[in-house]
């Protein structure tokens, strides 16, 4: 019966000059998310985005089942509702409300008594003869009459079932549910960033969180072939593919750090290896970001989680680059990251066993506080450090 979906977004994000860009971005993203459903037309009408069937007809239930989970991935959306679009006439609105009431409200009332109900009307069309409250009263009375003996309880504040009614200039709409969107800002409303994506739990969550704030992301992963198996890369490929469901596909750069790791093993203090690996990762990532117009780096670091994430070590690692490094999980407990990872479906992939590049030649007791000067001194012991980094960058394999 539904021939439309109302998509709502926060007005706050759409103030001023940004409004047009924000809305266009959201419309494009929704169209992209629904590309495989095929039959949808997405367009905006003052303050709302509407998804209709191209032919104006009703969506089948299988089409609706395909559409709704996709809309739940459209960052920027506050909520959305399957709706019936109608002419701007009270008779048509009433008739449709009465026709739908048995299936939704009537069905709930059959299961138990005292179901609470209300109608919420919004009239942006000021030429419509009834005011919002009058529309509500009209619809409640008509529905009460239709349902006859079986009674619902009116509750204007906490109703279990709400019938929404919007009367706009061009059309009216009725809807019975409001599903939560993911919030945030449309991906693409902020500049592109580069996420350092490991096969762990945190970095996929970090990538998701920056996308939620409007940044499309590319990914870079470090492996240590042949010391890590191809499964290490494959795991990250799967994570990147999964994360790309929230954005128009980001590129994945696969980088083999092993040549440098061997030099660090042979030339440097063993306890500083992890910090030196990390500084190299950031340096390489910064170069890749500069070459692909990414404006910040993103990591899944959280303060104090492991030896390389003490404040002192994070500082020493950070000083390897000039570029802004975003750490969306900086204050998160592992449990909080896990909860998000489960909700977005990356947890399952992160749990696939595969060795991490950082564990190659990893010291049994890593230093928890490496001063910057010491790290720099260790790096000077590596012959042709910069040339090695350049060679590693030249050998990066990029998958679109
Ligand atoms: P994660 O669960 O994301 O691996 P973690 O808690 O295991 O994080 P570390 O392994 O110390 O912490 O990594 C900290 C951050 O450094 C990661 O979140 C990621 O952004 C980056 N990183 C670590 N290893 C790699 C790698 N092999 N490839 C790309 N990025 C990495
Ligand atoms: Mg890790």
CSV table of C-alpha atoms in Angstrom, one decimal, residues 157-346:
chain,number,residue,atom,x,y,z
A,157,UNK,CA,2.0,12.0,24.7
A,158,UNK,CA,3.1,8.4,24.8
A,159,UNK,CA,0.9,6.6,22.3
A,160,UNK,CA,2.1,3.1,21.2
A,161,UNK,CA,0.7,3.7,17.7
A,162,UNK,CA,0.9,7.1,16.0
A,163,UNK,CA,-0.6,7.9,12.7
A,164,UNK,CA,1.4,10.7,11.1
A,165,UNK,CA,-0.2,13.1,8.6
A,166,UNK,CA,1.6,15.7,6.5
A,167,UNK,CA,-0.3,18.2,4.4
A,168,UNK,CA,2.1,19.9,2.0
A,169,UNK,CA,1.5,22.2,-1.0
A,170,UNK,CA,1.9,19.5,-3.6
A,171,UNK,CA,0.6,16.4,-1.8
A,172,UNK,CA,-0.4,14.9,1.5
A,173,UNK,CA,1.1,11.8,3.2
A,174,UNK,CA,0.1,9.3,5.9
A,175,UNK,CA,2.5,7.1,7.8
A,176,UNK,CA,2.3,4.7,10.8
A,177,UNK,CA,5.9,4.1,11.7
A,178,UNK,CA,9.1,6.1,12.0
A,179,UNK,CA,12.3,4.1,11.7
A,180,UNK,CA,15.6,5.5,13.1
A,181,UNK,CA,18.2,6.7,10.6
A,182,UNK,CA,21.9,6.5,11.5
A,183,UNK,CA,22.2,10.3,12.1
A,184,UNK,CA,25.5,12.1,11.4
A,185,UNK,CA,26.2,14.0,8.2
A,186,UNK,CA,26.0,12.8,4.6
A,187,UNK,CA,29.2,11.1,3.4
A,188,UNK,CA,30.8,13.6,1.0
A,189,UNK,CA,29.7,16.7,2.9
A,190,UNK,CA,33.3,16.8,4.4
A,191,UNK,CA,36.6,16.1,2.7
A,192,UNK,CA,38.0,12.7,2.0
A,193,UNK,CA,40.3,11.1,4.7
A,194,UNK,CA,42.6,8.0,4.8
A,195,UNK,CA,42.0,5.4,7.4
A,196,UNK,CA,44.8,3.1,8.6
A,197,UNK,CA,42.8,-0.1,8.5
A,198,UNK,CA,44.2,-3.2,10.4
A,199,UNK,CA,42.3,-6.4,10.8
A,200,UNK,CA,41.5,-5.4,14.4
A,201,UNK,CA,38.3,-4.3,16.0
A,202,UNK,CA,39.0,-0.6,16.4
A,203,UNK,CA,40.1,0.7,13.1
A,204,UNK,CA,37.0,-0.4,11.1
A,205,UNK,CA,34.9,1.3,13.8
A,206,UNK,CA,37.0,4.4,13.5
A,207,UNK,CA,36.5,4.4,9.7
A,208,UNK,CA,32.7,4.1,10.2
A,209,UNK,CA,32.7,7.0,12.7
A,210,UNK,CA,34.5,9.4,10.3
A,211,UNK,CA,32.1,8.4,7.5
A,212,UNK,CA,29.3,9.2,10.0
A,213,UNK,CA,30.7,12.7,10.2
A,214,UNK,CA,30.6,13.2,6.5
A,215,UNK,CA,34.1,12.1,5.4
A,216,UNK,CA,34.4,9.6,2.6
A,217,UNK,CA,37.4,7.4,3.4
A,218,UNK,CA,40.0,5.5,1.5
A,219,UNK,CA,41.9,2.8,3.4
A,220,UNK,CA,45.6,1.8,3.8
A,221,UNK,CA,46.6,-1.5,5.3
A,222,UNK,CA,50.1,-2.7,6.2
A,223,UNK,CA,51.0,-6.3,5.8
A,224,UNK,CA,54.4,-8.0,6.1
A,225,UNK,CA,54.4,-10.5,3.3
A,226,UNK,CA,55.9,-13.2,3.3
A,227,UNK,CA,55.9,-13.1,7.2
A,228,UNK,CA,52.1,-12.6,7.1
A,229,UNK,CA,50.0,-14.9,4.9
A,230,UNK,CA,47.6,-13.7,2.1
A,231,UNK,CA,44.8,-14.1,4.6
A,232,UNK,CA,45.9,-11.0,6.4
A,233,UNK,CA,45.3,-8.9,3.3
A,234,UNK,CA,42.1,-10.8,2.4
A,235,UNK,CA,40.6,-10.0,5.8
A,236,UNK,CA,41.2,-6.3,5.4
A,237,UNK,CA,39.8,-6.5,1.9
A,238,UNK,CA,36.6,-7.9,3.3
A,239,UNK,CA,36.4,-5.2,6.0
A,240,UNK,CA,36.9,-2.5,3.5
A,241,UNK,CA,34.2,-3.9,1.2
A,242,UNK,CA,31.8,-4.1,4.2
A,243,UNK,CA,32.6,-0.5,5.2
A,244,UNK,CA,32.0,0.7,1.7
A,245,UNK,CA,28.4,-0.2,2.1
A,246,UNK,CA,28.0,3.2,3.9
A,247,UNK,CA,29.8,5.2,1.1
A,248,UNK,CA,30.6,5.3,-2.5
A,249,UNK,CA,33.4,2.9,-2.7
A,250,UNK,CA,36.8,4.0,-1.1
A,251,UNK,CA,40.1,2.7,-2.5
A,252,UNK,CA,42.2,0.2,-0.5
A,253,UNK,CA,46.0,0.6,-0.6
A,254,UNK,CA,47.9,-2.5,0.4
A,255,UNK,CA,51.4,-1.8,1.6
A,256,UNK,CA,54.1,-4.3,2.4
A,257,UNK,CA,56.0,-3.0,5.4
A,258,UNK,CA,58.3,-6.1,5.7
A,259,UNK,CA,61.4,-4.5,4.1
A,260,UNK,CA,61.5,-1.8,6.7
A,261,UNK,CA,60.5,-4.1,9.5
A,262,UNK,CA,63.6,-6.2,8.7
A,263,UNK,CA,65.8,-3.2,8.9
A,264,UNK,CA,64.2,-2.1,12.2
A,265,UNK,CA,64.8,-5.6,13.5
A,266,UNK,CA,68.4,-5.6,12.5
A,267,UNK,CA,69.4,-2.0,13.4
A,268,UNK,CA,67.2,-0.7,16.2
A,269,UNK,CA,66.5,-1.2,19.9
A,270,UNK,CA,64.2,-4.2,20.1
A,271,UNK,CA,61.8,-2.7,22.7
A,272,UNK,CA,61.1,0.3,20.4
A,273,UNK,CA,60.1,-1.7,17.3
A,274,UNK,CA,56.4,-1.2,17.6
A,275,UNK,CA,56.7,2.6,18.0
A,276,UNK,CA,59.1,2.6,15.0
A,277,UNK,CA,56.7,0.6,12.9
A,278,UNK,CA,53.9,3.0,13.8
A,279,UNK,CA,55.9,6.0,12.9
A,280,UNK,CA,56.7,4.5,9.5
A,281,UNK,CA,53.0,3.6,9.0
A,282,UNK,CA,52.0,7.2,9.6
A,283,UNK,CA,54.7,8.5,7.3
A,284,UNK,CA,53.7,6.3,4.5
A,285,UNK,CA,50.0,7.0,5.0
A,286,UNK,CA,50.7,10.7,5.0
A,287,UNK,CA,52.4,10.5,1.6
A,288,UNK,CA,49.6,8.3,0.2
A,289,UNK,CA,47.0,10.8,1.6
A,290,UNK,CA,48.8,13.8,0.0
A,291,UNK,CA,48.9,12.0,-3.4
A,292,UNK,CA,45.2,11.1,-3.3
A,293,UNK,CA,43.7,14.3,-1.9
A,294,UNK,CA,42.9,12.9,1.5
A,295,UNK,CA,43.0,15.6,4.1
A,296,UNK,CA,43.5,13.7,7.3
A,297,UNK,CA,44.6,10.3,8.6
A,298,UNK,CA,42.3,8.2,10.8
A,299,UNK,CA,43.4,5.5,13.3
A,300,UNK,CA,41.6,3.3,15.8
A,301,UNK,CA,43.8,4.3,18.7
A,302,UNK,CA,42.5,4.8,22.2
A,303,UNK,CA,44.5,6.2,25.1
A,304,UNK,CA,46.1,3.5,27.2
A,305,UNK,CA,44.9,0.5,25.3
A,306,UNK,CA,48.3,-1.1,24.5
A,307,UNK,CA,51.9,-0.2,24.9
A,308,UNK,CA,52.0,1.9,21.7
A,309,UNK,CA,49.0,3.9,22.9
A,310,UNK,CA,50.3,5.5,26.0
A,311,UNK,CA,50.2,9.3,25.8
A,312,UNK,CA,54.0,9.4,25.5
A,313,UNK,CA,54.2,6.9,22.7
A,314,UNK,CA,51.2,8.3,20.9
A,315,UNK,CA,53.0,11.7,21.0
A,316,UNK,CA,56.2,10.2,19.6
A,317,UNK,CA,54.2,8.4,16.9
A,318,UNK,CA,52.2,11.5,16.0
A,319,UNK,CA,55.3,13.6,15.6
A,320,UNK,CA,56.3,11.5,12.5
A,321,UNK,CA,53.8,13.5,10.4
A,322,UNK,CA,52.4,17.0,9.9
A,323,UNK,CA,49.0,15.9,8.7
A,324,UNK,CA,46.0,16.0,11.0
A,325,UNK,CA,45.4,12.5,12.6
A,326,UNK,CA,41.8,11.8,13.7
A,327,UNK,CA,41.3,9.2,16.5
A,328,UNK,CA,37.5,8.9,16.8
A,329,UNK,CA,37.9,6.2,19.5
A,330,UNK,CA,40.4,8.1,21.7
A,331,UNK,CA,38.2,8.0,24.7
A,332,UNK,CA,36.4,4.7,24.1
A,333,UNK,CA,36.6,1.6,26.2
A,334,UNK,CA,37.2,-1.6,24.3
A,335,UNK,CA,33.7,-2.7,25.1
A,336,UNK,CA,32.3,0.4,23.6
A,337,UNK,CA,34.2,-0.2,20.3
A,338,UNK,CA,33.0,-3.8,20.4
A,339,UNK,CA,29.4,-2.7,20.7
A,340,UNK,CA,29.7,-0.5,17.7
A,341,UNK,CA,31.6,-3.2,15.7
A,342,UNK,CA,28.8,-5.6,16.4
A,343,UNK,CA,26.1,-3.2,15.5
A,344,UNK,CA,27.7,-2.3,12.1
A,345,UNK,CA,28.7,-5.9,11.4
A,346,UNK,CA,32.5,-5.6,11.3
